[in-house]
PDB file of C-alpha atoms in Angstrom:
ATOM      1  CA  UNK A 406      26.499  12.513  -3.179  1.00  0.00           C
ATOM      2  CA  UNK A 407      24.103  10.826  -4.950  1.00  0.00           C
ATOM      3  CA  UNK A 408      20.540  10.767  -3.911  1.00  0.00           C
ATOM      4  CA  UNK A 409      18.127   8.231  -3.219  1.00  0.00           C
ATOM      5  CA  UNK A 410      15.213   7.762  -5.861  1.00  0.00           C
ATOM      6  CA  UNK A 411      11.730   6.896  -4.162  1.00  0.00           C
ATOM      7  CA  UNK A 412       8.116   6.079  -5.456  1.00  0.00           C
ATOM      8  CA  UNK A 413       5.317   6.385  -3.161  1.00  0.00           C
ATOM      9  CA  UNK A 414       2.446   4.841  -4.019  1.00  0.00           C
ATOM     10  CA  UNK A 415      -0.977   6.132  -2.214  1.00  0.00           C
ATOM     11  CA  UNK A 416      -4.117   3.938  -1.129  1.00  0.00           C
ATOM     12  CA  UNK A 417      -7.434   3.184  -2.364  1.00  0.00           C
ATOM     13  CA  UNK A 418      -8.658   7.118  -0.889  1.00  0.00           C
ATOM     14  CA  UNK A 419      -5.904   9.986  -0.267  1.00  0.00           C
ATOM     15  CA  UNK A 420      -4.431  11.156  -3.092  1.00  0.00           C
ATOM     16  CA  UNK A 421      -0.456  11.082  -3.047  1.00  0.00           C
ATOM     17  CA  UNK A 422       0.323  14.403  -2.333  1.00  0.00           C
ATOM     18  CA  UNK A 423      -1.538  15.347   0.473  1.00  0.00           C
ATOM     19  CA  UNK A 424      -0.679  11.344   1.753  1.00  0.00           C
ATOM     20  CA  UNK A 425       2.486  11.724   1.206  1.00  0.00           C
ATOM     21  CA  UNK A 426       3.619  15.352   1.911  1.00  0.00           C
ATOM     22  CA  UNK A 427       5.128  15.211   5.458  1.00  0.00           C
ATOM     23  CA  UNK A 428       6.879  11.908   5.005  1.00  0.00           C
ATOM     24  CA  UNK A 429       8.691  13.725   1.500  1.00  0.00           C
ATOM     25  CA  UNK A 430       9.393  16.369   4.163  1.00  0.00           C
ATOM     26  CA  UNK A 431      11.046  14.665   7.051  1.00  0.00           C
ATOM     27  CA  UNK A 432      13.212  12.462   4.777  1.00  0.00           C
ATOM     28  CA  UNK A 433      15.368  15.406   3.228  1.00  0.00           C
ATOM     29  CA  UNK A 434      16.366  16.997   0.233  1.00  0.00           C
ATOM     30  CA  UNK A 435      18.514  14.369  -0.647  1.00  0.00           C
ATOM     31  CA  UNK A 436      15.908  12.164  -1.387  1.00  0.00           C
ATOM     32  CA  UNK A 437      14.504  12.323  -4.316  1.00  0.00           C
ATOM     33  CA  UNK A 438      10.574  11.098  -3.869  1.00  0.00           C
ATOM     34  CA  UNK A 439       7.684  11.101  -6.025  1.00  0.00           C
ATOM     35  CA  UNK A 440       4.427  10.134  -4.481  1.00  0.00           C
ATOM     36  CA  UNK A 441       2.820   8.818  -7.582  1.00  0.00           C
ATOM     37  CA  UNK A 442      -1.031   8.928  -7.757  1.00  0.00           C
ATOM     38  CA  UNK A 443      -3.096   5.701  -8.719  1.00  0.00           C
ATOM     39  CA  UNK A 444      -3.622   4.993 -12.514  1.00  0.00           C
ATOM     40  CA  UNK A 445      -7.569   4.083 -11.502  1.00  0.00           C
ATOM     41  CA  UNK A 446      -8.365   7.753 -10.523  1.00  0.00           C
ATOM     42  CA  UNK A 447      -6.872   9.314 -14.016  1.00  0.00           C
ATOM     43  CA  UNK A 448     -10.413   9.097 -15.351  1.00  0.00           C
ATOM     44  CA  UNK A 449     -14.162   9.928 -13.707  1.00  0.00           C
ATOM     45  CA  UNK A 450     -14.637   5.801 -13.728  1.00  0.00           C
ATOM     46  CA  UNK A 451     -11.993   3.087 -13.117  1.00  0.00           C
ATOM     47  CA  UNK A 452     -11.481   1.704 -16.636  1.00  0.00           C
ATOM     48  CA  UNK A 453     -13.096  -1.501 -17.619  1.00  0.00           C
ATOM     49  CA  UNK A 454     -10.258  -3.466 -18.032  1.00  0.00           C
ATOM     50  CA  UNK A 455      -8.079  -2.025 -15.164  1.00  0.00           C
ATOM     51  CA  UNK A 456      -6.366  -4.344 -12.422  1.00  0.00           C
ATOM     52  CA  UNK A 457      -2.902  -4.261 -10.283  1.00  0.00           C
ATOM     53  CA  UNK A 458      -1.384  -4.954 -13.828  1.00  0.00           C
ATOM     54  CA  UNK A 459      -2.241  -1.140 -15.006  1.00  0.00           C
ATOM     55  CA  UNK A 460      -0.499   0.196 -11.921  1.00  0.00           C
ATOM     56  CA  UNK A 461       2.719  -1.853 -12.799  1.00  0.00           C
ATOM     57  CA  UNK A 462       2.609  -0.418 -15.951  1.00  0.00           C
ATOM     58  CA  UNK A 463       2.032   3.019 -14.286  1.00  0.00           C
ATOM     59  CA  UNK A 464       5.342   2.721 -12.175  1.00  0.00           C
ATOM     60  CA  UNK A 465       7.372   1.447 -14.691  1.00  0.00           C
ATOM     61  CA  UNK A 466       6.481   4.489 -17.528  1.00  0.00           C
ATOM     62  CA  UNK A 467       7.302   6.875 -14.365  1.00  0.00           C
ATOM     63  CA  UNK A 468      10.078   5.289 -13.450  1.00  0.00           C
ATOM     64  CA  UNK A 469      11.351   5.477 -17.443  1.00  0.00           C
ATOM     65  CA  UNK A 470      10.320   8.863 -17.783  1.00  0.00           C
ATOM     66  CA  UNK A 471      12.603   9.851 -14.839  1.00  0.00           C
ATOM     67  CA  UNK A 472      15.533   7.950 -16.050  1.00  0.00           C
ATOM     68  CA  UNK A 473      15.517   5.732 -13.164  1.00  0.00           C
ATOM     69  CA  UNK A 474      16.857   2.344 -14.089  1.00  0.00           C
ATOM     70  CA  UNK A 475      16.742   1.342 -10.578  1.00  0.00           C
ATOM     71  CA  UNK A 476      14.739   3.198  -7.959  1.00  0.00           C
ATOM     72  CA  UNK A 477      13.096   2.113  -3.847  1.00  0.00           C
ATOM     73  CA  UNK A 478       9.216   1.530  -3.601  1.00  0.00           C
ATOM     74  CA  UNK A 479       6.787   2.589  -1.354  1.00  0.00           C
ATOM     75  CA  UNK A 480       3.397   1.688  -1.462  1.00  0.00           C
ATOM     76  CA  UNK A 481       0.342   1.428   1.433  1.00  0.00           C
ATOM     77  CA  UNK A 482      -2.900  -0.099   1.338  1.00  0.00           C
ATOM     78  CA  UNK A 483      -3.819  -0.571  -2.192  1.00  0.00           C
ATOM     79  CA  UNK A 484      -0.814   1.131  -3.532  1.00  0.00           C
ATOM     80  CA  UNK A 485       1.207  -1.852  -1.371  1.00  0.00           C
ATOM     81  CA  UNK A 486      -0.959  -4.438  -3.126  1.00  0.00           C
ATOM     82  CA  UNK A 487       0.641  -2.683  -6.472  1.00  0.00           C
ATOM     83  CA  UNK A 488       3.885  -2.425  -5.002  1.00  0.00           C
ATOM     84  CA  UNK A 489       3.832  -6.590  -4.536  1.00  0.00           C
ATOM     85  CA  UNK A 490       2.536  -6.864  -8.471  1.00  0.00           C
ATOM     86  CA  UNK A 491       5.569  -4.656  -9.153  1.00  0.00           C
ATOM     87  CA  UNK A 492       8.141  -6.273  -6.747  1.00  0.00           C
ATOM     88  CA  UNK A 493       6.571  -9.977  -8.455  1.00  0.00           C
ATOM     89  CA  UNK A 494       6.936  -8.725 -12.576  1.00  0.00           C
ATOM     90  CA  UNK A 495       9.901  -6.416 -12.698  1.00  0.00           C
ATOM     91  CA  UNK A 496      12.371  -7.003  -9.421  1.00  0.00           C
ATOM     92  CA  UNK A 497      15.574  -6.306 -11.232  1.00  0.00           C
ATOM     93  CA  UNK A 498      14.389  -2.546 -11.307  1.00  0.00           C
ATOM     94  CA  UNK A 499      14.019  -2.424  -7.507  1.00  0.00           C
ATOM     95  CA  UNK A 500      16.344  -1.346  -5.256  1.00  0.00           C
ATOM     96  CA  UNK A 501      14.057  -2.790  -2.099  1.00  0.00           C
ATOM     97  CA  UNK A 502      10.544  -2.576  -1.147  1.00  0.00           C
ATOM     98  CA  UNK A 503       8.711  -0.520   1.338  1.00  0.00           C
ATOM     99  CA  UNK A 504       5.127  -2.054   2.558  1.00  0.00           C
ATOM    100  CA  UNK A 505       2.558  -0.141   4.179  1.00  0.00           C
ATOM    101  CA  UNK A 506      -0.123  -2.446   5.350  1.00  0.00           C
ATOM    102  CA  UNK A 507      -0.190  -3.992   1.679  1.00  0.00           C
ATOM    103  CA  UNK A 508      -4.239  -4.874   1.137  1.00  0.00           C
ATOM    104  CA  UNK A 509      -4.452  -8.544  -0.131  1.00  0.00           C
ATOM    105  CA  UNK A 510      -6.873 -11.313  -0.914  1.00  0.00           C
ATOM    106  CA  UNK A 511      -6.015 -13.246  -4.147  1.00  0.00           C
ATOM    107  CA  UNK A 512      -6.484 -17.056  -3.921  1.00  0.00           C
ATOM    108  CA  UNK A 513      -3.803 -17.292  -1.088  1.00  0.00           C
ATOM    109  CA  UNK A 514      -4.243 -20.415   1.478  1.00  0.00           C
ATOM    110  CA  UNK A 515      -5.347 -17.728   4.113  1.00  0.00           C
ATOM    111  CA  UNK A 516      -6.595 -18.561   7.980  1.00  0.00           C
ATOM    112  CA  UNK A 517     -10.190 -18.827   8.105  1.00  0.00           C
ATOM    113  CA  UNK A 518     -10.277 -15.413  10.078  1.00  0.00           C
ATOM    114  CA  UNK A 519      -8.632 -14.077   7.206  1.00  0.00           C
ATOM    115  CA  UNK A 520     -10.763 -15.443   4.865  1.00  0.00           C
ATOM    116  CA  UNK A 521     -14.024 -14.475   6.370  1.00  0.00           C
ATOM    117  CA  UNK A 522     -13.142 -11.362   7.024  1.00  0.00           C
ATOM    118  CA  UNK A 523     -13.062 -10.615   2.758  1.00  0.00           C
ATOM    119  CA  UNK A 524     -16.718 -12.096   2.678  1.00  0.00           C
ATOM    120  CA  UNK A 525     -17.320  -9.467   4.589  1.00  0.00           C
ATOM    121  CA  UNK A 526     -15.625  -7.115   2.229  1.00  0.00           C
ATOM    122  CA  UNK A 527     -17.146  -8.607  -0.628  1.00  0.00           C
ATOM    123  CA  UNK A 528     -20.625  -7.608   1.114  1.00  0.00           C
ATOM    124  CA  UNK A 529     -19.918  -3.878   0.867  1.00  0.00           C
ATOM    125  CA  UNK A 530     -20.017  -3.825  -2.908  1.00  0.00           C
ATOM    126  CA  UNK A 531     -23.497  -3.574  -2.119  1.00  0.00           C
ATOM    127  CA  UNK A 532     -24.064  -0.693   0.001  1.00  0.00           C
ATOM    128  CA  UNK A 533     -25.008   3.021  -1.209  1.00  0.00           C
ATOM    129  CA  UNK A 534     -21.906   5.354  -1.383  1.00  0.00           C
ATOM    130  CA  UNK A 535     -22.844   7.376   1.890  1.00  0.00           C
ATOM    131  CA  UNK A 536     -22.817   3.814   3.942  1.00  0.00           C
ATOM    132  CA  UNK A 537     -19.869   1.996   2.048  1.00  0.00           C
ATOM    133  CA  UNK A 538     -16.943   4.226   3.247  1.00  0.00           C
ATOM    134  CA  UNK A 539     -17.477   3.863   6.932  1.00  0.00           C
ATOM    135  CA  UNK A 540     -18.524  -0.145   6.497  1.00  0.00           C
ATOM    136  CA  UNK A 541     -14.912  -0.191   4.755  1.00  0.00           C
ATOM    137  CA  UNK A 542     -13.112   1.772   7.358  1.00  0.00           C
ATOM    138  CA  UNK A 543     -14.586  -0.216  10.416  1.00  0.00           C
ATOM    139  CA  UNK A 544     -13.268  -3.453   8.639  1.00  0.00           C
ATOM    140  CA  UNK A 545      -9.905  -2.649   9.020  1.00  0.00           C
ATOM    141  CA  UNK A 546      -9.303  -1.763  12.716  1.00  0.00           C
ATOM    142  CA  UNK A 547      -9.453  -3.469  15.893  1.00  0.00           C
ATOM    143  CA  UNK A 548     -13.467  -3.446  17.384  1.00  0.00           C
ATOM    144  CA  UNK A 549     -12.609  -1.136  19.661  1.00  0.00           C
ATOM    145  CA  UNK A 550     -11.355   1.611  17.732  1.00  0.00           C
ATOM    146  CA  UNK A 551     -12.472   4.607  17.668  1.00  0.00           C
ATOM    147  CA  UNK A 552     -12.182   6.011  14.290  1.00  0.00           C
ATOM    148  CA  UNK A 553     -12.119  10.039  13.343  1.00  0.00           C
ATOM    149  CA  UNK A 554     -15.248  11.109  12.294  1.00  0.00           C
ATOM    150  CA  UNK A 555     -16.123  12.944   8.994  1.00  0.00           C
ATOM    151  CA  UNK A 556     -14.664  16.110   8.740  1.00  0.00           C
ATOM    152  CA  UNK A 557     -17.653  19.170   8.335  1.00  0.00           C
ATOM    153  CA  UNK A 558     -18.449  20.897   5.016  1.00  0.00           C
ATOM    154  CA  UNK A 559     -18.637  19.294   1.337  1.00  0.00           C
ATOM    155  CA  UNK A 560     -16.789  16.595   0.642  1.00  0.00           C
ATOM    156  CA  UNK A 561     -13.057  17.388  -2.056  1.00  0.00           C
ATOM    157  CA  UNK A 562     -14.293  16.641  -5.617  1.00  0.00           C
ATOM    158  CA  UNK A 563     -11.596  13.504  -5.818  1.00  0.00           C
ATOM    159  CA  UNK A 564     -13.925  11.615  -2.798  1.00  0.00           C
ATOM    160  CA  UNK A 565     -16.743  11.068  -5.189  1.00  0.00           C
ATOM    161  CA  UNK A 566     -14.202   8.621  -7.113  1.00  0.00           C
ATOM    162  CA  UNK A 567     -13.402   6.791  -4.254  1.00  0.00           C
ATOM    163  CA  UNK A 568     -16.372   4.349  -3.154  1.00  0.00           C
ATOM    164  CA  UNK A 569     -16.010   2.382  -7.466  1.00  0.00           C
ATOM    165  CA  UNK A 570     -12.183   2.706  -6.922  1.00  0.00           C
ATOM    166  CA  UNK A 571     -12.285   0.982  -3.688  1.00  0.00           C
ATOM    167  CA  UNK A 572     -14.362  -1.731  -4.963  1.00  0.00           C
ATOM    168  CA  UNK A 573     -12.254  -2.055  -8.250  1.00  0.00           C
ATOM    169  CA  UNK A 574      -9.486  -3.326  -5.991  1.00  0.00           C
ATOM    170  CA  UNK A 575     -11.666  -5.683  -4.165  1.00  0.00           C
ATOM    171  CA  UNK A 576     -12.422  -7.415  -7.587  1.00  0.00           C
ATOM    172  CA  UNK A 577      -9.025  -7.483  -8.960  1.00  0.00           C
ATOM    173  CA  UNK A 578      -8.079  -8.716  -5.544  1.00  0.00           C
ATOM    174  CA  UNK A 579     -10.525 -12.148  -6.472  1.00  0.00           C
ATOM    175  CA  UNK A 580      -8.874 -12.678  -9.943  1.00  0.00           C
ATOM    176  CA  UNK A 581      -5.317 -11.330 -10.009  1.00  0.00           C
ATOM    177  CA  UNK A 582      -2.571 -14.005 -10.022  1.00  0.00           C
ATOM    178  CA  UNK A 583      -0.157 -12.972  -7.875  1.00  0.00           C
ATOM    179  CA  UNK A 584       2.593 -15.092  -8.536  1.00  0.00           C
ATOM    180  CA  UNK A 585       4.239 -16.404  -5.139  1.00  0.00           C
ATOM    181  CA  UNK A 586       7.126 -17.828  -6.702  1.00  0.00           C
ATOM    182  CA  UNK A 587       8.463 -14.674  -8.093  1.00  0.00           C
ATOM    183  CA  UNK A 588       7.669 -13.340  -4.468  1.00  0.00           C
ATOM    184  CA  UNK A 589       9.519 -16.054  -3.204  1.00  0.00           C
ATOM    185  CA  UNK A 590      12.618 -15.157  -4.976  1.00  0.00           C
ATOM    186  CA  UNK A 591      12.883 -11.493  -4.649  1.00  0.00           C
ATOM    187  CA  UNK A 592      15.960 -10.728  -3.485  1.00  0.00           C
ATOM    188  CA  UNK A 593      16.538  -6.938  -2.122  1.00  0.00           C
ATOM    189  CA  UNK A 594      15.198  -5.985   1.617  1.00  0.00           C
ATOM    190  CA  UNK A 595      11.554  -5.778   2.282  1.00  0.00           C
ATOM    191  CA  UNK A 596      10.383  -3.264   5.012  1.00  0.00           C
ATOM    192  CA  UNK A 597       6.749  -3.346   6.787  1.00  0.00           C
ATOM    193  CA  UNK A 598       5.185  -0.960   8.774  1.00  0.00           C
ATOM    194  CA  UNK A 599       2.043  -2.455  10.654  1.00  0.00           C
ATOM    195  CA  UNK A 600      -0.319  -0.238  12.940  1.00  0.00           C
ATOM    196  CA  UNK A 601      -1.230  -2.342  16.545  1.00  0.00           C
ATOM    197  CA  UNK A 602      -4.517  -1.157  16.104  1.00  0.00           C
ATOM    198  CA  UNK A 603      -5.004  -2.711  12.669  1.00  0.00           C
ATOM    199  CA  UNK A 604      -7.220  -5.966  11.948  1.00  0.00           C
ATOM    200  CA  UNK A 605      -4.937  -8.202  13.000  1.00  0.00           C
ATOM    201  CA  UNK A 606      -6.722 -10.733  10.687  1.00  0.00           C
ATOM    202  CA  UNK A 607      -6.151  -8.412   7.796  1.00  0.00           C
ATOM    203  CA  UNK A 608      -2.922  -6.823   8.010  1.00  0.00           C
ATOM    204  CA  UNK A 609      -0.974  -8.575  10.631  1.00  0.00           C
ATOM    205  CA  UNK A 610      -2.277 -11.951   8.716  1.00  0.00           C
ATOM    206  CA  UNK A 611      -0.376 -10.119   5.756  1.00  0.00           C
ATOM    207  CA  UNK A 612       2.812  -9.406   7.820  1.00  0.00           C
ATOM    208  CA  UNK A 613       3.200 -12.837   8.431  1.00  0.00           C
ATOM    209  CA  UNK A 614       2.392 -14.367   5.526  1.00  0.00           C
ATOM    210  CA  UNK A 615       4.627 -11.991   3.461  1.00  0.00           C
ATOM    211  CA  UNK A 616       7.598 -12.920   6.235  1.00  0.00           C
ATOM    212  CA  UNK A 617       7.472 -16.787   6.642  1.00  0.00           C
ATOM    213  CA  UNK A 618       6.688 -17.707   2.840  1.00  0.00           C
ATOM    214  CA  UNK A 619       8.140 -15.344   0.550  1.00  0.00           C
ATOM    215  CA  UNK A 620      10.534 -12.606   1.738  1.00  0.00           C
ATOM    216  CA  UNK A 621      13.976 -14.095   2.969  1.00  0.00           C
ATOM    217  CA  UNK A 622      15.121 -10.175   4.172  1.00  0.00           C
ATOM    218  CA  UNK A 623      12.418  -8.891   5.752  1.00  0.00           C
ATOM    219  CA  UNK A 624      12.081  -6.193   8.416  1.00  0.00           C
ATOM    220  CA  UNK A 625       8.461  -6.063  10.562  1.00  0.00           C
ATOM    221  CA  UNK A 626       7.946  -2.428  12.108  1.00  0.00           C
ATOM    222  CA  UNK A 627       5.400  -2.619  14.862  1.00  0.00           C
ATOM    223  CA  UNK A 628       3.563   1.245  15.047  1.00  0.00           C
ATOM    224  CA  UNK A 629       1.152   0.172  18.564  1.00  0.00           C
ATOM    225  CA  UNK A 630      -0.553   3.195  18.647  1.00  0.00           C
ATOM    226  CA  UNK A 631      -1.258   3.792  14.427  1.00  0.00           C
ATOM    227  CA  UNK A 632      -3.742   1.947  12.640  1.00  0.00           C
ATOM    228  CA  UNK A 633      -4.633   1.292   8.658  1.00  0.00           C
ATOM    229  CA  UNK A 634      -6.736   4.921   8.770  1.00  0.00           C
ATOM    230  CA  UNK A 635      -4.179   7.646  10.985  1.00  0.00           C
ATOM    231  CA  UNK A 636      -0.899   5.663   9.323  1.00  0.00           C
ATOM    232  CA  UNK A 637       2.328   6.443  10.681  1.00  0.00           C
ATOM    233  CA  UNK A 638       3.348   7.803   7.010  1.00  0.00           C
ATOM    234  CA  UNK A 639       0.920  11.012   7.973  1.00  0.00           C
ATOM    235  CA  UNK A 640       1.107  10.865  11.851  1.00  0.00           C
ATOM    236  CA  UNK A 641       4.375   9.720  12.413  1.00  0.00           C
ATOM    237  CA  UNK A 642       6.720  10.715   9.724  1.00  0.00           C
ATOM    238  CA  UNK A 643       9.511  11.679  11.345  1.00  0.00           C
ATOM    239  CA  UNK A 644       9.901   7.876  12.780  1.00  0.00           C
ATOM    240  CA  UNK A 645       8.948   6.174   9.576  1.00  0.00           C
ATOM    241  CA  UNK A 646      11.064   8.859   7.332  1.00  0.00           C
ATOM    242  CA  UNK A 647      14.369   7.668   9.904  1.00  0.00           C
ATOM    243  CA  UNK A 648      13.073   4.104   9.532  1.00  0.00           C
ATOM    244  CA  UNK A 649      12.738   4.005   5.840  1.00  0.00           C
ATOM    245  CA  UNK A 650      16.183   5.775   5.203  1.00  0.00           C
ATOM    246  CA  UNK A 651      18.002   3.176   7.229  1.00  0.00           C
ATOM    247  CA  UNK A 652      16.297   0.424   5.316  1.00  0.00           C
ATOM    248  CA  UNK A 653      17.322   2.348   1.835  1.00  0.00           C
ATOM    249  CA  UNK A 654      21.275   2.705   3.391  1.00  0.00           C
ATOM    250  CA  UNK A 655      21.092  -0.914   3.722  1.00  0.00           C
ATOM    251  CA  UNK A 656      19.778  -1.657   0.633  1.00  0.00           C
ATOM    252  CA  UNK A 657      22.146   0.568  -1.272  1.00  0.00           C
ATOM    253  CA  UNK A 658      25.389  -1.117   1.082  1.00  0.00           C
ATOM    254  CA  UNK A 659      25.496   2.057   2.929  1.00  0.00           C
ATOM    255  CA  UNK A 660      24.517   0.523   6.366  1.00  0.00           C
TER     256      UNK A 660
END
């Protein structure tokens, strides 16, 4: 039996592998998955010229490399934002699409909650490193979250990348074109997993958006108890890896 052939594309902090490990577990050895690290952490700086365009380019060299003429994407957070690019340039090499809590801005008509909510974002750029990770984190859940708090000892070496990668995606998010009729007419099933205790004004807004305007097959998975920092792809992998393999079946006419 053939297998099924997966990117995974991580966020704007965890690296792929330890983001992605126990989802590539609990979907099975006949899945062949490669959790793909970000092109903006392949250097000590994000390059000058970098935007959602180098991860495109990224996926597709991958995807080449493996042979994979046709393959399923996954991508969260800012990995989701360069799973849209993808899905918008090149959507004759994708089988469907797999969104967890895609970040986006762009020039979008958004709600004004939505839209006020990035002026806030836009006002971290200007914090010091030690205060702009939490500021960032507390953006994207519900007030009343509690979120986990900083685990004890030296930070890994890879976190020092993390606060000039994080705002590298807010600025692309202000310029890149993200073109909505290509969105429009992509074709194969879309899948997206939102946490209840998200922002709803950030990544709910997002879910809707994405499945009134552009998406025609589109499939909303509500995780209440998640949010955009414990996401069910590392605390509930066993649901999403079921979830995600039913959406690939489909995709693939197996369903």
């Amino acid at each position: 039996m053939e297998s099924i052939r997966v990117i995974l594309l991580p966020g704007s902090v965890l690296p792929a592998q330890p983001a992605y490990d126990e989802l590539i577990k609990a979907l099975g050895l006949d899945v062949q998955a490669l959790a793909k690290d970000l092109e903006l952490y392949a250097r000590d700086e994000p390059p000058a010229d970098w935007s959602l365009d180098t991860e495109v380019d990224g996926v597709l060299r991958e995807a080449d490399a493996l042979g994979w003429e046709t393959f399923h994407l996954v991508g969260y957070s800012g990995g989701g934002a360069a799973a849209l690019a993808f899905a918008a340039k090149h959507p004759d090499r994708l089988l469907s699409l797999a969104l967890l809590e895609p970040a986006w801005a762009g020039n979008w008509d958004w709600s004004p909650a939505h839209a006020a909510l990035w002026k806030q974002y836009e006002q971290l750029e200007a914090l010091p490193p030690e205060q702009f990770l939490p500021a960032f984190m507390r953006l994207g859940v519900k007030p009343d979250v509690v979120l986990p708090p900083q685990q004890p000892g030296p930070p890994p070496p890879w976190m020092a990348k993390r606060p000039a990668g994080i705002k590298a995606f807010l600025r692309t998010f202000k310029s890149y074109d993200l073109d909505r009729a290509r969105l429009a007419a992509f074709r194969p099933p879309v899948f997206f997993a939102l946490g209840g205790l998200s922002n709803p004004d950030d990544y709910g807004e997002i879910a809707t958006r994405l499945a009134r305007v552009f998406f025609p097959d589109f499939h909303l998975e509500v995780f209440p108890r998640r949010h955009h920092f414990d996401p069910p792809h590392r605390i509930e992998p066993q649901r999403l890896a079921g979830l995600l393999r039913r959406h690939w079946d489909q995709a693939e006419g197996k369903g």
